[in-house]
mmCIF file of N, CA, C and O and ligand atoms in Angstrom:
data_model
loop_
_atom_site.group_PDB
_atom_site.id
_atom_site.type_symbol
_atom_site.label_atom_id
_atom_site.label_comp_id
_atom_site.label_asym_id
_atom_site.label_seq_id
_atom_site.Cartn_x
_atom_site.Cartn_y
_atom_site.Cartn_z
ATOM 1 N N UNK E 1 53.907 62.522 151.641
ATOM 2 C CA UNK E 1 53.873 61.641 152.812
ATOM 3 C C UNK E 1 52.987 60.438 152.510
ATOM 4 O O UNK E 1 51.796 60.537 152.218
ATOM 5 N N UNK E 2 53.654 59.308 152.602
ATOM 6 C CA UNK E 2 53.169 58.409 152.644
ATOM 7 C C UNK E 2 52.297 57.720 153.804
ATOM 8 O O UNK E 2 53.064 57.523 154.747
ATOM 9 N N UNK E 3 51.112 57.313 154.087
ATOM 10 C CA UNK E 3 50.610 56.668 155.411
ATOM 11 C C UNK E 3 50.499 54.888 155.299
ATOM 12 O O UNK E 3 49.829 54.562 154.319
ATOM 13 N N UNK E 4 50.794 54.224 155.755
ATOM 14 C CA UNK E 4 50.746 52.735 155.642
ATOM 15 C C UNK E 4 50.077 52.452 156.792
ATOM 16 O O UNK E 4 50.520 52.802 157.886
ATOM 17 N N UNK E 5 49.011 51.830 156.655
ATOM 18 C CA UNK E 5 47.571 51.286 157.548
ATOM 19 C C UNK E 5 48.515 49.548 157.980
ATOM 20 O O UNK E 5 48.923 48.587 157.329
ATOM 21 N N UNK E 6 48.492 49.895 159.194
ATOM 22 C CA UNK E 6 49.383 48.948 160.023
ATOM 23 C C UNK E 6 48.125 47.621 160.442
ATOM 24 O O UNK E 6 48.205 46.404 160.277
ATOM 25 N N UNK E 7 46.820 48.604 161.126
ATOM 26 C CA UNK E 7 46.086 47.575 161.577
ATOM 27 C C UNK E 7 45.683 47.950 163.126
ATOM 28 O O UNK E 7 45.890 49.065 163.606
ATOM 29 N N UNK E 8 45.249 47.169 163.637
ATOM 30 C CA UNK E 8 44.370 47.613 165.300
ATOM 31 C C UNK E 8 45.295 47.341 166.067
ATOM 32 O O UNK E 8 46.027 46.352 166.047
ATOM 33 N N UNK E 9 45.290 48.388 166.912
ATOM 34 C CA UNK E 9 46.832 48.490 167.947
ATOM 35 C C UNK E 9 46.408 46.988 168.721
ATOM 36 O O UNK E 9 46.895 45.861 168.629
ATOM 37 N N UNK E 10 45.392 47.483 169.431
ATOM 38 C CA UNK E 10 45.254 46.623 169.890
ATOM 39 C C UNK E 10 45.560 44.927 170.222
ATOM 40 O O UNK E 10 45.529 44.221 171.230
ATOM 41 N N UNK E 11 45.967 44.659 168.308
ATOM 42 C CA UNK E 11 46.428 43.303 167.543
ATOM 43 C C UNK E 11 48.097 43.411 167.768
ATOM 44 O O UNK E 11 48.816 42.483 167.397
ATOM 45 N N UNK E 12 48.567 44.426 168.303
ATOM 46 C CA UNK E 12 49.912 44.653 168.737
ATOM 47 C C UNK E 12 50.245 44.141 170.171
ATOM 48 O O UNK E 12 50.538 45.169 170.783
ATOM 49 N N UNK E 13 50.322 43.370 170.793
ATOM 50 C CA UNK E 13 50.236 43.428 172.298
ATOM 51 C C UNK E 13 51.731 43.899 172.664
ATOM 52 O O UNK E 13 52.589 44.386 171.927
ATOM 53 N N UNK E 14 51.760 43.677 173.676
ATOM 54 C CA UNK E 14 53.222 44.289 174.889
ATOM 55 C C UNK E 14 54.146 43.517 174.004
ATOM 56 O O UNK E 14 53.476 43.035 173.091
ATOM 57 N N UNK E 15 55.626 43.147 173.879
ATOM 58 C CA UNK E 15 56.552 42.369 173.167
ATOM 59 C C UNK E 15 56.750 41.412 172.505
ATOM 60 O O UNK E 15 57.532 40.462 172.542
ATOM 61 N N UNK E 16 55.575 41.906 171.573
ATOM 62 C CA UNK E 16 55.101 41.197 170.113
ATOM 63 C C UNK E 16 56.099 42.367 169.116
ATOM 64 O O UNK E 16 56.667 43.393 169.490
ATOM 65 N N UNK E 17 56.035 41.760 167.792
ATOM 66 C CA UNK E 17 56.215 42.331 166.823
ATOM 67 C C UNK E 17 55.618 41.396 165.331
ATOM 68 O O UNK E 17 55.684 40.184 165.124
ATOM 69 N N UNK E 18 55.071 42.440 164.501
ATOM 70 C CA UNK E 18 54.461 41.929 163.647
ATOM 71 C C UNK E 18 55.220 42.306 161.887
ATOM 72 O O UNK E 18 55.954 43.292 161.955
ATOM 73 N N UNK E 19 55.171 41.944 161.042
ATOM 74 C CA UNK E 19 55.853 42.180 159.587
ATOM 75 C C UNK E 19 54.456 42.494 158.952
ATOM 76 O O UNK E 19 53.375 41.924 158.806
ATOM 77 N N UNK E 20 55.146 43.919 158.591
ATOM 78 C CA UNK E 20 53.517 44.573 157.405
ATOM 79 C C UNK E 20 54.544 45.034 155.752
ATOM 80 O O UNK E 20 55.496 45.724 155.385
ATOM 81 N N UNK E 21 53.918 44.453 155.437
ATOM 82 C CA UNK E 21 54.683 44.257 153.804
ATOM 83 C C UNK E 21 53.189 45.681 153.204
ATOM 84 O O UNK E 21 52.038 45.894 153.583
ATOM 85 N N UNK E 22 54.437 46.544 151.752
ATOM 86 C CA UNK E 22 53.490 47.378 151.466
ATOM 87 C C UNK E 22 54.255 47.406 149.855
ATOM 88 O O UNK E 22 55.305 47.926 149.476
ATOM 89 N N UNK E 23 53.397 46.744 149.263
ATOM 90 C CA UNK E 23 54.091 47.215 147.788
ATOM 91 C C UNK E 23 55.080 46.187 147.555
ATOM 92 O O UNK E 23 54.707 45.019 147.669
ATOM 93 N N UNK E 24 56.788 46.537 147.117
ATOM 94 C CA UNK E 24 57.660 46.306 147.046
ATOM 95 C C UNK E 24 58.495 46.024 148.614
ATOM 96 O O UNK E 24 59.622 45.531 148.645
ATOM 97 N N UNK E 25 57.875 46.351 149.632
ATOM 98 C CA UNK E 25 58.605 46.734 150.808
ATOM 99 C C UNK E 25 58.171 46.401 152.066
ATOM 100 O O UNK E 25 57.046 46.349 152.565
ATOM 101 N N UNK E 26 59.146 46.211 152.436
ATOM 102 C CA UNK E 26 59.082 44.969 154.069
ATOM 103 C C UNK E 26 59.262 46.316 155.186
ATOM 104 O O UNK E 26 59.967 47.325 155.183
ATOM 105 N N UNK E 27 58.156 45.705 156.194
ATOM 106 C CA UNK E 27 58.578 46.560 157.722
ATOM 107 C C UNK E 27 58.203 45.859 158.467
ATOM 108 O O UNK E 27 57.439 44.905 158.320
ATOM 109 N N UNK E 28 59.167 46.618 160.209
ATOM 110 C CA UNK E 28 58.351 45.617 160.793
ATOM 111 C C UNK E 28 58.032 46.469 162.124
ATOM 112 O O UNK E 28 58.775 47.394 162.455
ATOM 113 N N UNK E 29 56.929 46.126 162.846
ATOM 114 C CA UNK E 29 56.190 47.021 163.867
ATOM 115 C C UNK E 29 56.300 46.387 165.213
ATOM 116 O O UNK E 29 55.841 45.249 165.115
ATOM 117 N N UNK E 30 56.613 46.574 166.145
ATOM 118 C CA UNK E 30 56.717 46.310 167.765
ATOM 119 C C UNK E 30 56.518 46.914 168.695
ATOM 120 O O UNK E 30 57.183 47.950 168.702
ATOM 121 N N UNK E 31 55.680 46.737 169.839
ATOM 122 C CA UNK E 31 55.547 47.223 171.078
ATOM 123 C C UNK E 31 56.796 46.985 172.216
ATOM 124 O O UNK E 31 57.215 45.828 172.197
ATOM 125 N N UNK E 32 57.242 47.586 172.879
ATOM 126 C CA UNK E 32 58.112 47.620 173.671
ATOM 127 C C UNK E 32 58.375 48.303 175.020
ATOM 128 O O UNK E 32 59.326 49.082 175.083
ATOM 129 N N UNK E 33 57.645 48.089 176.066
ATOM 130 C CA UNK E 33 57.443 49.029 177.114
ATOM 131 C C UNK E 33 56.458 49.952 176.698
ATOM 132 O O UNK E 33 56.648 51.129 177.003
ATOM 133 N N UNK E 34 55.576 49.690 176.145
ATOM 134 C CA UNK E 34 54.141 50.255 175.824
ATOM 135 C C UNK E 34 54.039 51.312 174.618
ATOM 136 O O UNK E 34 53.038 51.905 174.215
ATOM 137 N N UNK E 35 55.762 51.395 174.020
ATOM 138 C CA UNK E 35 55.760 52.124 172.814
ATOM 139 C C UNK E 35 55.431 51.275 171.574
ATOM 140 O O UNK E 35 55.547 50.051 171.614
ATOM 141 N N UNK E 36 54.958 52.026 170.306
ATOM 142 C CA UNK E 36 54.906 51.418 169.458
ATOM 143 C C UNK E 36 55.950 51.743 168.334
ATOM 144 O O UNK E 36 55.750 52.843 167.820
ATOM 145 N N UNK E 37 56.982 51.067 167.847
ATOM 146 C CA UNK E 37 58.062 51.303 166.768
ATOM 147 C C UNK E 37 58.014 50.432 166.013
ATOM 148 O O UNK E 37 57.737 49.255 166.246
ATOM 149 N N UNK E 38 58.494 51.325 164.233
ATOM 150 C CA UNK E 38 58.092 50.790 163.001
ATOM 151 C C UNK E 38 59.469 51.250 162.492
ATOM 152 O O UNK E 38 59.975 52.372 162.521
ATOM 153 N N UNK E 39 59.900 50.183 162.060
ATOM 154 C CA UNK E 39 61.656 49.448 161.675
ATOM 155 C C UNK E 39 61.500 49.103 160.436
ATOM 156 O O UNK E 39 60.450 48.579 160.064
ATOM 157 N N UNK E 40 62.750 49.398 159.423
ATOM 158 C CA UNK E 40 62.903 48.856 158.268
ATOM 159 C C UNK E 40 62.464 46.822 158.229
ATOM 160 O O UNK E 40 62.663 46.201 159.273
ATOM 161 N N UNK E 41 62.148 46.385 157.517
ATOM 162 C CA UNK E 41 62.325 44.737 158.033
ATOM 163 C C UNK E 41 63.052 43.942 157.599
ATOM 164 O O UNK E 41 62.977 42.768 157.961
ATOM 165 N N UNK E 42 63.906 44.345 156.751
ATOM 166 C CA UNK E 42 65.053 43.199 155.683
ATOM 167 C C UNK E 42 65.885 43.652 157.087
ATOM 168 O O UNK E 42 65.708 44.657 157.776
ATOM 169 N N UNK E 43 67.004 42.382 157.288
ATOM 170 C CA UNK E 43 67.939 42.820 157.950
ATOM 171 C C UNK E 43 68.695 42.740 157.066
ATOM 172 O O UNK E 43 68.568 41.993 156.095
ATOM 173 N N UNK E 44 70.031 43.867 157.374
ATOM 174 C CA UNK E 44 71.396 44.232 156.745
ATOM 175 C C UNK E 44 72.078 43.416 156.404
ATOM 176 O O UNK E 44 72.947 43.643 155.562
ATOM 177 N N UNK E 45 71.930 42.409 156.861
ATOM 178 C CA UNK E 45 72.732 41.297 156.450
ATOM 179 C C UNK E 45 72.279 40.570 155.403
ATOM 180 O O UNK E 45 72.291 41.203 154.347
ATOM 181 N N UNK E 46 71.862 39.400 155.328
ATOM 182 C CA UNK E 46 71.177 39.102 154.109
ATOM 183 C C UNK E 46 69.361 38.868 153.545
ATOM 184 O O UNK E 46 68.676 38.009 152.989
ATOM 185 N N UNK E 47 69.209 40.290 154.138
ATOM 186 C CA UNK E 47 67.665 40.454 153.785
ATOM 187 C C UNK E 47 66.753 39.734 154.723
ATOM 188 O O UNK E 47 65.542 39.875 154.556
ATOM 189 N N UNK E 48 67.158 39.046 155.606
ATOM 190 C CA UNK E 48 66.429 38.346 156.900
ATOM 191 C C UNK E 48 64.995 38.882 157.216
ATOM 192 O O UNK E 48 64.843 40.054 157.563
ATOM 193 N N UNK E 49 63.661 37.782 157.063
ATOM 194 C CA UNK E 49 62.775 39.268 157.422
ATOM 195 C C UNK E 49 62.169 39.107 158.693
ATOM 196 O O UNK E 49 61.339 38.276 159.062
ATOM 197 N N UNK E 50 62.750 40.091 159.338
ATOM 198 C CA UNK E 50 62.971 40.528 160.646
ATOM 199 C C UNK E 50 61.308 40.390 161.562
ATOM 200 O O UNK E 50 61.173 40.130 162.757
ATOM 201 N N UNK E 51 60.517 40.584 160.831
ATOM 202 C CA UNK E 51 59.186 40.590 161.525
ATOM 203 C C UNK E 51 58.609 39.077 161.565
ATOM 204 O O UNK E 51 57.579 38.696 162.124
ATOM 205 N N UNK E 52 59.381 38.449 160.955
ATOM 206 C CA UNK E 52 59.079 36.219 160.822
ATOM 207 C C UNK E 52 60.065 36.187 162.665
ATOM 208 O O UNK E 52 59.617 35.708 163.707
ATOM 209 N N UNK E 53 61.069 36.686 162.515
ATOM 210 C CA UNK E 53 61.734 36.094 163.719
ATOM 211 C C UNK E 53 61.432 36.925 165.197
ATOM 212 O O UNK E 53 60.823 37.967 165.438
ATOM 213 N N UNK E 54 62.100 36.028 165.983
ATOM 214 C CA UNK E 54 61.709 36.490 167.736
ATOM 215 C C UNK E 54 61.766 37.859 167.930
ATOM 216 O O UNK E 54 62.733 38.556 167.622
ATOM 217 N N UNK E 55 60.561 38.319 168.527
ATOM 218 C CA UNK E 55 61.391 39.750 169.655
ATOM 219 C C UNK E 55 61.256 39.611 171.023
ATOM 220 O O UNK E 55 60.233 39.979 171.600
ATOM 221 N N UNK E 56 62.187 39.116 171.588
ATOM 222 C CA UNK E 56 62.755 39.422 173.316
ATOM 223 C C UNK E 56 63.569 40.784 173.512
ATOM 224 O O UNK E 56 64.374 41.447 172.860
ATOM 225 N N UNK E 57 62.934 40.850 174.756
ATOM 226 C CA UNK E 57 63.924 42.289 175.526
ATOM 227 C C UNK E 57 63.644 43.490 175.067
ATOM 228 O O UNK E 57 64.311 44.402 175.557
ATOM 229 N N UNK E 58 62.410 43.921 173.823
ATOM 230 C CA UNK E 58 62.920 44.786 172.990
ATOM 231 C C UNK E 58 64.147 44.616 172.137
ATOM 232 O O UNK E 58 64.948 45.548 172.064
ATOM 233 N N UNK E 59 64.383 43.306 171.380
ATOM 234 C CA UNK E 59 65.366 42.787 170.627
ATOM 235 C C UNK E 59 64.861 42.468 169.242
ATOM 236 O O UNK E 59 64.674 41.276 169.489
ATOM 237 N N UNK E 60 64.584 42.553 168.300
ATOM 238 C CA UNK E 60 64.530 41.807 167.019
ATOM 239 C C UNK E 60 65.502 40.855 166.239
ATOM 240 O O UNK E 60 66.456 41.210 165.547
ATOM 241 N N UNK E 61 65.105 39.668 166.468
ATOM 242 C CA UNK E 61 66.008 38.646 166.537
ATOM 243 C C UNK E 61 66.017 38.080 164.707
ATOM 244 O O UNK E 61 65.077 37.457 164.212
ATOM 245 N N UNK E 62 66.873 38.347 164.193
ATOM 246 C CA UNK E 62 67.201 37.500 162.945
ATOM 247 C C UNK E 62 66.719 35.961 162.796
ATOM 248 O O UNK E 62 67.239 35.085 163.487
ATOM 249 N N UNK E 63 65.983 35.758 162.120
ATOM 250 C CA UNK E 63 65.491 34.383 161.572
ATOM 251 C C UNK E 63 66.587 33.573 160.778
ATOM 252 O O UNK E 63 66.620 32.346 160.684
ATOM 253 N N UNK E 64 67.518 34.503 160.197
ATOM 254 C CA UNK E 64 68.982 33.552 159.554
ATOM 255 C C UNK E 64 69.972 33.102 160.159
ATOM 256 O O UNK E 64 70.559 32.023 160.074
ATOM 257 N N UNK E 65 70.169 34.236 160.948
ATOM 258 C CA UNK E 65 71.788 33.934 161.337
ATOM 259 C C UNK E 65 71.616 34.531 162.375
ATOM 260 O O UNK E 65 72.551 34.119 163.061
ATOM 261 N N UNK E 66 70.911 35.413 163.135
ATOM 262 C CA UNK E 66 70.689 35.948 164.680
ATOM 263 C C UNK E 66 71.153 36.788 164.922
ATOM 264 O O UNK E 66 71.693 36.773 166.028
ATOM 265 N N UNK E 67 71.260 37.958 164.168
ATOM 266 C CA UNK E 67 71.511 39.118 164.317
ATOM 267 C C UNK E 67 70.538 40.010 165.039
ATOM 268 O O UNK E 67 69.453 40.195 164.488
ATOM 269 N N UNK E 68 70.735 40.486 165.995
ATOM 270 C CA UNK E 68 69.706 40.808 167.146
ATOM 271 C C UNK E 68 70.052 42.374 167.005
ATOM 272 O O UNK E 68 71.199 42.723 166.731
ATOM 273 N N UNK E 69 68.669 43.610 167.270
ATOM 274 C CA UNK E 69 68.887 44.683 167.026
ATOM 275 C C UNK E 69 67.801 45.229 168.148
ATOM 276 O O UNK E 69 66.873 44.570 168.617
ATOM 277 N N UNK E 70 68.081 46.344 168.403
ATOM 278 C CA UNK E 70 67.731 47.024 169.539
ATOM 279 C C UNK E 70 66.317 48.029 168.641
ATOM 280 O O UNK E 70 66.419 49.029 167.931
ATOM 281 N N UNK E 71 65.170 47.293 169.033
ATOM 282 C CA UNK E 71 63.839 48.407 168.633
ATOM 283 C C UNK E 71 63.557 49.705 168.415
ATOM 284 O O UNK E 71 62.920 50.270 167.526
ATOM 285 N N UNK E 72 64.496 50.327 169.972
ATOM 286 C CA UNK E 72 64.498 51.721 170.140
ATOM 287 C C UNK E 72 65.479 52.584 169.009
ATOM 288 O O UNK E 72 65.231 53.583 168.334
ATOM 289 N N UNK E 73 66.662 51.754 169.122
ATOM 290 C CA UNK E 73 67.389 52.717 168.381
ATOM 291 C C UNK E 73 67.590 52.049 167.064
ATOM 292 O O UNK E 73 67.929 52.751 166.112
ATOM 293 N N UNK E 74 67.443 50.949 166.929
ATOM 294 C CA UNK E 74 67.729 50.464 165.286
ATOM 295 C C UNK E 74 68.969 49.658 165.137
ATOM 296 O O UNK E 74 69.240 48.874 164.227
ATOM 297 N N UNK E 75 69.846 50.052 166.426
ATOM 298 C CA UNK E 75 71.325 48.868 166.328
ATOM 299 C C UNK E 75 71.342 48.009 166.542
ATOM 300 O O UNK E 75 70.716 47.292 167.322
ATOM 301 N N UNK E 76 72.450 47.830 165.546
ATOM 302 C CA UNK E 76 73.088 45.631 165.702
ATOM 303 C C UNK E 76 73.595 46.157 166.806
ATOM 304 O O UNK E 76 74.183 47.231 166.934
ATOM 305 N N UNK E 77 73.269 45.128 167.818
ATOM 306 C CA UNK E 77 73.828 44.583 169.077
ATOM 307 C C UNK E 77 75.493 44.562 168.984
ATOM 308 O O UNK E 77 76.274 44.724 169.922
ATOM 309 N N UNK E 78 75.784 44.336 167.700
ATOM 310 C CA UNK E 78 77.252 43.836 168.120
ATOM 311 C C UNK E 78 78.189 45.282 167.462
ATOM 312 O O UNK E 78 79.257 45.755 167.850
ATOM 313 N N UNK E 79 77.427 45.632 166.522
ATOM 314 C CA UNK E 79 77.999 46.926 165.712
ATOM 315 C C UNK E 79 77.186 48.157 165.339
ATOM 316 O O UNK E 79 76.707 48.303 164.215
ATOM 317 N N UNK E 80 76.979 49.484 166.828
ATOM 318 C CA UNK E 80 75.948 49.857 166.786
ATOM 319 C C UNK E 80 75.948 50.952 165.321
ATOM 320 O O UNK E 80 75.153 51.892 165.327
ATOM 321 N N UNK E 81 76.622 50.805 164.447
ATOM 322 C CA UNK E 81 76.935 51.888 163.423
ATOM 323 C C UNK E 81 76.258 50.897 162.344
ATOM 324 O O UNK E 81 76.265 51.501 161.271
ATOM 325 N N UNK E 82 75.720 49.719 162.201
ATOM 326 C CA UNK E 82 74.899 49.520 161.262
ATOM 327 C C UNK E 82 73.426 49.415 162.583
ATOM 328 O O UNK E 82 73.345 49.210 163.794
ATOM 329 N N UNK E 83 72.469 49.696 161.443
ATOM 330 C CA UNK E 83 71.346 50.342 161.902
ATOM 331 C C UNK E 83 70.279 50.031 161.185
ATOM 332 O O UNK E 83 70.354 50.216 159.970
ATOM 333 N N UNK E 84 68.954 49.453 161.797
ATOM 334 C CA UNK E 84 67.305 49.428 160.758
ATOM 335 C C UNK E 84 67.216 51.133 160.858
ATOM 336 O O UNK E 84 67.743 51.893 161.671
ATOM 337 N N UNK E 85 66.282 51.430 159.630
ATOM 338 C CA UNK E 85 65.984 52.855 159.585
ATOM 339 C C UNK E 85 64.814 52.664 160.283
ATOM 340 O O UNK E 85 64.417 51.533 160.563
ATOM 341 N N UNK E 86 64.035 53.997 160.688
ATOM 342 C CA UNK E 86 63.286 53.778 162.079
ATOM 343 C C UNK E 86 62.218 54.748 161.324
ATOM 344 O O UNK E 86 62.622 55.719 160.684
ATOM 345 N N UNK E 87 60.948 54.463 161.423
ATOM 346 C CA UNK E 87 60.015 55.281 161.128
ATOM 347 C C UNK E 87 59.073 55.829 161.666
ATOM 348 O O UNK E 87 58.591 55.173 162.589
ATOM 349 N N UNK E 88 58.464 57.080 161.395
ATOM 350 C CA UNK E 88 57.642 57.710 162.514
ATOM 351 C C UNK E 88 56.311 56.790 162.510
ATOM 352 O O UNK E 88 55.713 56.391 161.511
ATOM 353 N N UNK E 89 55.968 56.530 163.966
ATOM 354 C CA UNK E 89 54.372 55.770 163.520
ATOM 355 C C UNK E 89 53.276 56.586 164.242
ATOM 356 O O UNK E 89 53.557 57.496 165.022
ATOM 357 N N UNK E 90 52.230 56.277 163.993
ATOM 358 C CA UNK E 90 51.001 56.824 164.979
ATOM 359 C C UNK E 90 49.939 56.181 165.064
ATOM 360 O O UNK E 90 49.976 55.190 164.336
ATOM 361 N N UNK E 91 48.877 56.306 165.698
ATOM 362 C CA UNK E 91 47.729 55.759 166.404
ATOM 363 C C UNK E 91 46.376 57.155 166.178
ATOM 364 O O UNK E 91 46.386 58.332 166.537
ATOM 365 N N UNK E 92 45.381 56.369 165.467
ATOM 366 C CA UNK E 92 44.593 57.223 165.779
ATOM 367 C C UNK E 92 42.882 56.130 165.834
ATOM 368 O O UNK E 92 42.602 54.946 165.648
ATOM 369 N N UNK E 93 42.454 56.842 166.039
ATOM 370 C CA UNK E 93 41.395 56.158 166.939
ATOM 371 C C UNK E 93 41.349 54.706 166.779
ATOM 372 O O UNK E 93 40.395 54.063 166.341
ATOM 373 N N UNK E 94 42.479 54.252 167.180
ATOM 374 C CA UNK E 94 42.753 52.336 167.999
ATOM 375 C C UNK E 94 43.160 51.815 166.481
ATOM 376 O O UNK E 94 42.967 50.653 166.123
ATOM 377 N N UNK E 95 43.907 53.105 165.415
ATOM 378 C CA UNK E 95 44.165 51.986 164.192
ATOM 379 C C UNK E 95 45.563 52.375 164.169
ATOM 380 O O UNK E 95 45.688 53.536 164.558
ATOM 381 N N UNK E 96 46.754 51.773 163.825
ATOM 382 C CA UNK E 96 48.273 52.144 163.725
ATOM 383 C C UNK E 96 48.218 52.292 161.881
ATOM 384 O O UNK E 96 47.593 51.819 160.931
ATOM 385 N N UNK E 97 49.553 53.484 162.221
ATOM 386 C CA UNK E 97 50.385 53.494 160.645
ATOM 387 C C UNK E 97 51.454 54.240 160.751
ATOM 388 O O UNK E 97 51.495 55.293 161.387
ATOM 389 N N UNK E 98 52.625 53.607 159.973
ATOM 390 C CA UNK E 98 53.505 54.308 159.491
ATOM 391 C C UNK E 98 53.668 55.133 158.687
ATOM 392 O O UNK E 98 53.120 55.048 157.588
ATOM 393 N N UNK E 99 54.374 56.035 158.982
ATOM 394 C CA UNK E 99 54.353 57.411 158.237
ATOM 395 C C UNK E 99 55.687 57.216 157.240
ATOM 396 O O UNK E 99 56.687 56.655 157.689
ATOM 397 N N UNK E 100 55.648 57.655 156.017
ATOM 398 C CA UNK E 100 56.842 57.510 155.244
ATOM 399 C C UNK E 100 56.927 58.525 154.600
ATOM 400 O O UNK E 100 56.048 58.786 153.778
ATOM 401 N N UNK E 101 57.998 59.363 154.798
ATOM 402 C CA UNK E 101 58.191 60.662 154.592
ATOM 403 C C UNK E 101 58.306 60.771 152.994
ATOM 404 O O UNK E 101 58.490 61.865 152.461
HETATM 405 S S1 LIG I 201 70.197 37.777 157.260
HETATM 406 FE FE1 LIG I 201 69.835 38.550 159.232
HETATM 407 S S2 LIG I 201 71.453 37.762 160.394
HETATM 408 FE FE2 LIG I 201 71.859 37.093 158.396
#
């Protein structure tokens, strides 16, 4: 198990999302109705990195071409069978990280 040190929740506010790069590898982290979710960050399409562009609605909005994806579950808006992979995160005393199995 991998742990990736995200940073102070706190630095997360309500429908923000932030891009935490680790190594070789892009993610990206968002609050959304007071949850916190940690998303692959290349988008499917052409590597877009998803944590540079908007999040409205609980939306992650593509910086290329605007491919918009749903936080909770990981789907393109338009084709819910492509998908960000979704990772477990946690909080422990006021610091976030993703867990990578
Ligand atoms: S690279 Fe994300 S929409 Fe094209």
């Amino acid at each position: 198990m991998l742990r990736i040190e995200v940073g102070p929740s706190e630095a997360i506010a309500e429908g923000t999302s932030i891009e935490v790069l680790h190594d070789a590898d892009t993610y990206v982290v968002c609050r959304h109705q007071g949850a916190l979710h940690a998303l692959e960050g290349l988008c499917p399409h052409r590597n877009g990195p998803l944590g540079a562009g908007n999040f409205a609605d609980g939306h992650l909005i593509c910086p290329y071409h605007g491919w918009e994806f749903d936080c909770v579950s990981g789907a393109y808006d338009r084709n819910s069978s492509v998908k960000l992979k979704k990772f477990p995160i946690t909080e422990r005393e006021g610091w976030v990280y993703i867990e990578i199995a």
